PDB file of C-alpha atoms in Angstrom:
ATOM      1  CA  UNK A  42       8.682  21.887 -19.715  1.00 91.00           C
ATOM      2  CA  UNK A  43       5.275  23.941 -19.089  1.00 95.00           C
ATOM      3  CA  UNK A  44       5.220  25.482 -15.744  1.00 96.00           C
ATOM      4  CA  UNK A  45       3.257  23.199 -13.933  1.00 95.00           C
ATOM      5  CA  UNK A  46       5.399  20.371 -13.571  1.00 96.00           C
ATOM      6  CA  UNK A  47       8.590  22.178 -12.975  1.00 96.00           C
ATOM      7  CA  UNK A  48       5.794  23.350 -10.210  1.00 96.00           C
ATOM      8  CA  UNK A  49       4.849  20.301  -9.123  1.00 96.00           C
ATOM      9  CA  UNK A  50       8.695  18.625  -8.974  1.00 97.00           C
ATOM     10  CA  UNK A  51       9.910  21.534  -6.963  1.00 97.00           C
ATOM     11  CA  UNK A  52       6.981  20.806  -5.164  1.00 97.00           C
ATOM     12  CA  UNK A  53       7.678  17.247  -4.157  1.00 97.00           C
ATOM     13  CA  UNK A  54      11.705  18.280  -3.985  1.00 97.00           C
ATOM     14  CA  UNK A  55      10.974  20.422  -1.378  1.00 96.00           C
ATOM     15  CA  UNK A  56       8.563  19.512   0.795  1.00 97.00           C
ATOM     16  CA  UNK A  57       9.673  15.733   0.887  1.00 97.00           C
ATOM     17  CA  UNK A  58      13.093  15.269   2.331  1.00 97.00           C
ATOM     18  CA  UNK A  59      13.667  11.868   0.261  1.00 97.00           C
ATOM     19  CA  UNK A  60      11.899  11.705  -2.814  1.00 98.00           C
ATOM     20  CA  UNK A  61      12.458   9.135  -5.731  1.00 98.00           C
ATOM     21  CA  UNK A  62      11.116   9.784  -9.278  1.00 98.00           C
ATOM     22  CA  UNK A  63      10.076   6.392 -10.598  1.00 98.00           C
ATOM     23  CA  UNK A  64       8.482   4.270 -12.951  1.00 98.00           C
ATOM     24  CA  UNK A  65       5.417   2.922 -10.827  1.00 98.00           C
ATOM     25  CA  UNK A  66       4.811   3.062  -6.928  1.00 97.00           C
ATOM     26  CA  UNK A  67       6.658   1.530  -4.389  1.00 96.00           C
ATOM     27  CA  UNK A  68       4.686  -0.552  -3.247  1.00 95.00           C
ATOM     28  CA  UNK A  69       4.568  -1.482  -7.214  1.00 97.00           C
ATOM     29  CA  UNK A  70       7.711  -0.611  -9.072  1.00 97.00           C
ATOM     30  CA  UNK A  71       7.173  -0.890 -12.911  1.00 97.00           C
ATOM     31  CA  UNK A  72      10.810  -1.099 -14.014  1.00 96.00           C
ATOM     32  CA  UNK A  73      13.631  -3.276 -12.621  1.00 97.00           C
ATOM     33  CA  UNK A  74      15.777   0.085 -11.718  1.00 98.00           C
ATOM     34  CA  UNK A  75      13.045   1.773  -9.469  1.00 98.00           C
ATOM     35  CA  UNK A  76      12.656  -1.480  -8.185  1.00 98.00           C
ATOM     36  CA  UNK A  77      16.077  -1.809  -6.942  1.00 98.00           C
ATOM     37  CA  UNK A  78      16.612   1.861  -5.947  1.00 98.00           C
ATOM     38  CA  UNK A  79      13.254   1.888  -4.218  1.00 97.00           C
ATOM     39  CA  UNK A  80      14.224  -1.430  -2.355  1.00 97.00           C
ATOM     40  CA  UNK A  81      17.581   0.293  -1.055  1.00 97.00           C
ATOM     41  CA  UNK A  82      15.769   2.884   0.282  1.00 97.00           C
ATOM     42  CA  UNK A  83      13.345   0.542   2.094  1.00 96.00           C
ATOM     43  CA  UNK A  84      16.238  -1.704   3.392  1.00 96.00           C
ATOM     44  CA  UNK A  85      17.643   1.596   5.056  1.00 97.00           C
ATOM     45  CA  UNK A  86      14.564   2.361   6.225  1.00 97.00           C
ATOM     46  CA  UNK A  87      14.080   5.393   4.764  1.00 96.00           C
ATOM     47  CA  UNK A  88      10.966   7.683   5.160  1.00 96.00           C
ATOM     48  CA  UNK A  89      10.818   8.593   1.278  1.00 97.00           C
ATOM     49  CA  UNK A  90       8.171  10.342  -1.272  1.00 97.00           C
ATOM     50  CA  UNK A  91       7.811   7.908  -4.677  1.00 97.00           C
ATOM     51  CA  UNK A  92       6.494   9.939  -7.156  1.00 98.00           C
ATOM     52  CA  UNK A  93       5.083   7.558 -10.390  1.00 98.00           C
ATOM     53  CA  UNK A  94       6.253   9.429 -13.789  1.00 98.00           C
ATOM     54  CA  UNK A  95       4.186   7.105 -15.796  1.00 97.00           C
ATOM     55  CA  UNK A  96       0.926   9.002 -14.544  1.00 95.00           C
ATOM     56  CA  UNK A  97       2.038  12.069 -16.260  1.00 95.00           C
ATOM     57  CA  UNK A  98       3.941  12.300 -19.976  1.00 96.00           C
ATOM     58  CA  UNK A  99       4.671  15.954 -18.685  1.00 96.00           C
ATOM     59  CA  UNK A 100       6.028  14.523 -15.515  1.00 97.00           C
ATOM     60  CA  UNK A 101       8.135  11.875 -17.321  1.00 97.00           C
ATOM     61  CA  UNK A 102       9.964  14.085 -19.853  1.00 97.00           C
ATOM     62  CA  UNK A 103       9.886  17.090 -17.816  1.00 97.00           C
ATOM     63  CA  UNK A 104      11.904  15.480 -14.275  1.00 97.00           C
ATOM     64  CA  UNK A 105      14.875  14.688 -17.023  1.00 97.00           C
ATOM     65  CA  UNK A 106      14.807  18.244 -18.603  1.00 97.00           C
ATOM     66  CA  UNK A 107      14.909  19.336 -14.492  1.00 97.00           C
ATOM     67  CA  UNK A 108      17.538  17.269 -13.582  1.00 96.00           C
ATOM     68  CA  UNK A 109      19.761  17.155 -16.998  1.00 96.00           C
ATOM     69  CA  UNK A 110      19.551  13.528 -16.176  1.00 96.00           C
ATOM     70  CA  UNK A 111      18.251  11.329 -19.170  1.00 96.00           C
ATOM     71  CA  UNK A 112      17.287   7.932 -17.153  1.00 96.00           C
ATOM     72  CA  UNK A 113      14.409   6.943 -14.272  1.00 98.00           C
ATOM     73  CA  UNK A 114      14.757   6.378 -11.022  1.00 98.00           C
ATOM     74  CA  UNK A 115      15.677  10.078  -9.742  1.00 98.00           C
ATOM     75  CA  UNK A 116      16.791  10.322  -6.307  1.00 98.00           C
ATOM     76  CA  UNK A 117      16.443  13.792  -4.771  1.00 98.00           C
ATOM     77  CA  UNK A 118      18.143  14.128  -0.831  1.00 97.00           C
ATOM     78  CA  UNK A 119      17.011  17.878   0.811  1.00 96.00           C
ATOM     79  CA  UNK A 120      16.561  18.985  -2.715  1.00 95.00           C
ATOM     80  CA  UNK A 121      19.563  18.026  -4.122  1.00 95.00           C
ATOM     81  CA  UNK A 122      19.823  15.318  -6.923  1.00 97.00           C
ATOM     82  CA  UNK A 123      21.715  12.799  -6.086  1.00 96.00           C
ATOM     83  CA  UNK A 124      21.507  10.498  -9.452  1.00 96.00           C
ATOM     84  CA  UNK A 125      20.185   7.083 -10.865  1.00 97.00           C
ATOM     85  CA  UNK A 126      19.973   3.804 -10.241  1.00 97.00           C
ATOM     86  CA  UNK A 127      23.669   2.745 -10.894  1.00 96.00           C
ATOM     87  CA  UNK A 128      25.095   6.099  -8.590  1.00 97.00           C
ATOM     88  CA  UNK A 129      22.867   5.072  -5.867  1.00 97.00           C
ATOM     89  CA  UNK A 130      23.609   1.394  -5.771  1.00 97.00           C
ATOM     90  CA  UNK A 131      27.283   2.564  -6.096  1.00 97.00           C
ATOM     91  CA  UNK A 132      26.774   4.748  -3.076  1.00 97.00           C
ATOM     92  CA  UNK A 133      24.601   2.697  -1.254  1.00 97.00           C
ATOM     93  CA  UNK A 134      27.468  -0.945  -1.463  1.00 97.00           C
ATOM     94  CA  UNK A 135      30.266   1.811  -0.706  1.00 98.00           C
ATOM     95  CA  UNK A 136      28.207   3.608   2.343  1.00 96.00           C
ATOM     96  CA  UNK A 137      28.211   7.103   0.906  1.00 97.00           C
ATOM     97  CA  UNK A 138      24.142   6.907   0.785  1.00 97.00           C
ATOM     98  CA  UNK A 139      24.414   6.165   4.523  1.00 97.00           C
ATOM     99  CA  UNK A 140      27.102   8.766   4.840  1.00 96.00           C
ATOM    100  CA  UNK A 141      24.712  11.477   3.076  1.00 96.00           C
ATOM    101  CA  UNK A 142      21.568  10.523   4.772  1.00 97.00           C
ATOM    102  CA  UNK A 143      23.633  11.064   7.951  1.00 96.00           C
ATOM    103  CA  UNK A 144      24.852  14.489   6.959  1.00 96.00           C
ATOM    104  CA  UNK A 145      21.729  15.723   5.957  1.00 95.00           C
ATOM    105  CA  UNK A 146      20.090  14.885   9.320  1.00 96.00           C
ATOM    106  CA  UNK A 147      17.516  12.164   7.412  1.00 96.00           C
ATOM    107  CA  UNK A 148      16.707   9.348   9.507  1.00 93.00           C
ATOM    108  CA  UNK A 149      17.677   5.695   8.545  1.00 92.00           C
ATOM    109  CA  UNK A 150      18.822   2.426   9.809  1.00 90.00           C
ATOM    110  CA  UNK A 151      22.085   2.541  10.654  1.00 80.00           C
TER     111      UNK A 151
END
């Protein structure tokens, strides 16, 4: 990965306490799993950064190189990856998301 993504994901990693790696925006998720991780987040009421991989190739390849993680969505809490879209709806039905949110002093609907 050339040096200015890994730049710009530490970037976003650490200056946004919640931020999820995507496919599309938010507001307009292009993929069924940032959809549904995005929408967690959102449900929870969670003050998040969604950064759209498909505006970069760079950016796309080089957040799985960063994370070891082959798949997109990428959920990073206080800089520290938390996983995918099947970990986080795992976490998220069994309360652990809440649980980490909580421990990491990130606001949320509780």
């Amino acid at each position: 990965m050339d040096q200015p993504t890994k730049d710009l994901i530490n970037n976003e990693i650490t200056n946004n306490e919640v931020c999820l790696f995507m496919k599309g925006t938010p507001d307009a998720p292009q993929c069924g799993f940032s959809m549904a991780v995005s929408n967690m987040l959102k449900i929870l009421e969670v003050n998040y950064k969604g950064i759209n991989v498909l505006e970069s190739q760079s950016l796309r390849e080089g957040i799985k190189e960063f994370s070891d993680w082959p798949t997109i969505p990428q959920v990073y809490i206080k800089g520290e990856f938390v996983g995918g879209c099947d970990i986080v709806k795992e976490m998220y039905e069994s309360g652990e998301l809440k649980k980490i949110l909580e421990d990491k002093g990130i606001d949320f609907k509780k």
